[in-house]
């Protein structure tokens, strides 16, 4: 969900891949710290590892991140999730979640990235805070409304970028129902790629295609920051 606006950008250059590898490793560290180091007993860790493998992150990097997060290396792990709000230069609401070990470093960096927009503008009311599950099914042409109803999701939309064969969808849930919906989808044969809390814009921003292109370039600059974890935009 946090990178929906990037899904159409299929090509990833070497620098971008290195940054994403670092961020995925950080997510594995945090997931391993918050729960069991075994992905079989830690759903967040299992999804983090799966995401890393999709980007061809090496098994060594994944194993080191798990050991670091679970305290097996003796290193101190002190990441916190910090949320920033603001308006882009195109006057579009943006929420940025950062995983950082130093908010006093991250906050000024975010302020600088928003220099042509409005950093700190209150925009939460433009979004709903929901559980969301991204999943794919090997069967083609499944009725998404029926799938959502059967698993207990409140809403559903097709994924923007999926394989020609099969079905991809993003299911939205009440916060308390996230785990139950995820389990129901998995039991129904869906392969889960993301299951987490996030922000969904209530309405899409009414801007021109040219403005949208500039807005996405703005978001990409934020995403390039090492501490940037999830970005949500109208």
CSV table of C-alpha atoms in Angstrom, one decimal, residues 47 50 54 133-138 159 167-169 171 182 185-194:
chain,number,residue,atom,x,y,z
A,47,UNK,CA,6.0,-11.3,5.1
A,50,UNK,CA,9.1,-12.9,1.5
A,54,UNK,CA,11.1,-11.1,-4.1
A,133,UNK,CA,-4.0,-7.1,2.8
A,134,UNK,CA,-2.4,-7.4,-0.7
A,135,UNK,CA,-2.8,-10.9,-2.1
A,136,UNK,CA,-2.8,-12.9,-5.3
A,137,UNK,CA,-4.6,-16.1,-6.4
A,138,UNK,CA,-3.5,-18.5,-9.0
A,159,UNK,CA,-3.9,-4.6,-7.8
A,167,UNK,CA,-6.0,-12.6,-9.8
A,168,UNK,CA,-4.5,-9.8,-7.6
A,169,UNK,CA,-6.4,-7.7,-5.1
A,171,UNK,CA,-8.5,-6.0,0.7
A,182,UNK,CA,-5.6,-12.4,6.4
A,185,UNK,CA,-7.7,-15.3,2.6
A,186,UNK,CA,-4.8,-17.6,3.2
A,187,UNK,CA,-7.2,-20.5,3.9
A,188,UNK,CA,-9.1,-19.7,0.7
A,189,UNK,CA,-5.9,-20.1,-1.4
A,190,UNK,CA,-4.7,-16.5,-1.6
A,191,UNK,CA,-1.0,-15.8,-1.4
A,192,UNK,CA,-0.4,-12.9,1.0
A,193,UNK,CA,2.3,-10.4,0.1
A,194,UNK,CA,1.4,-7.6,2.6
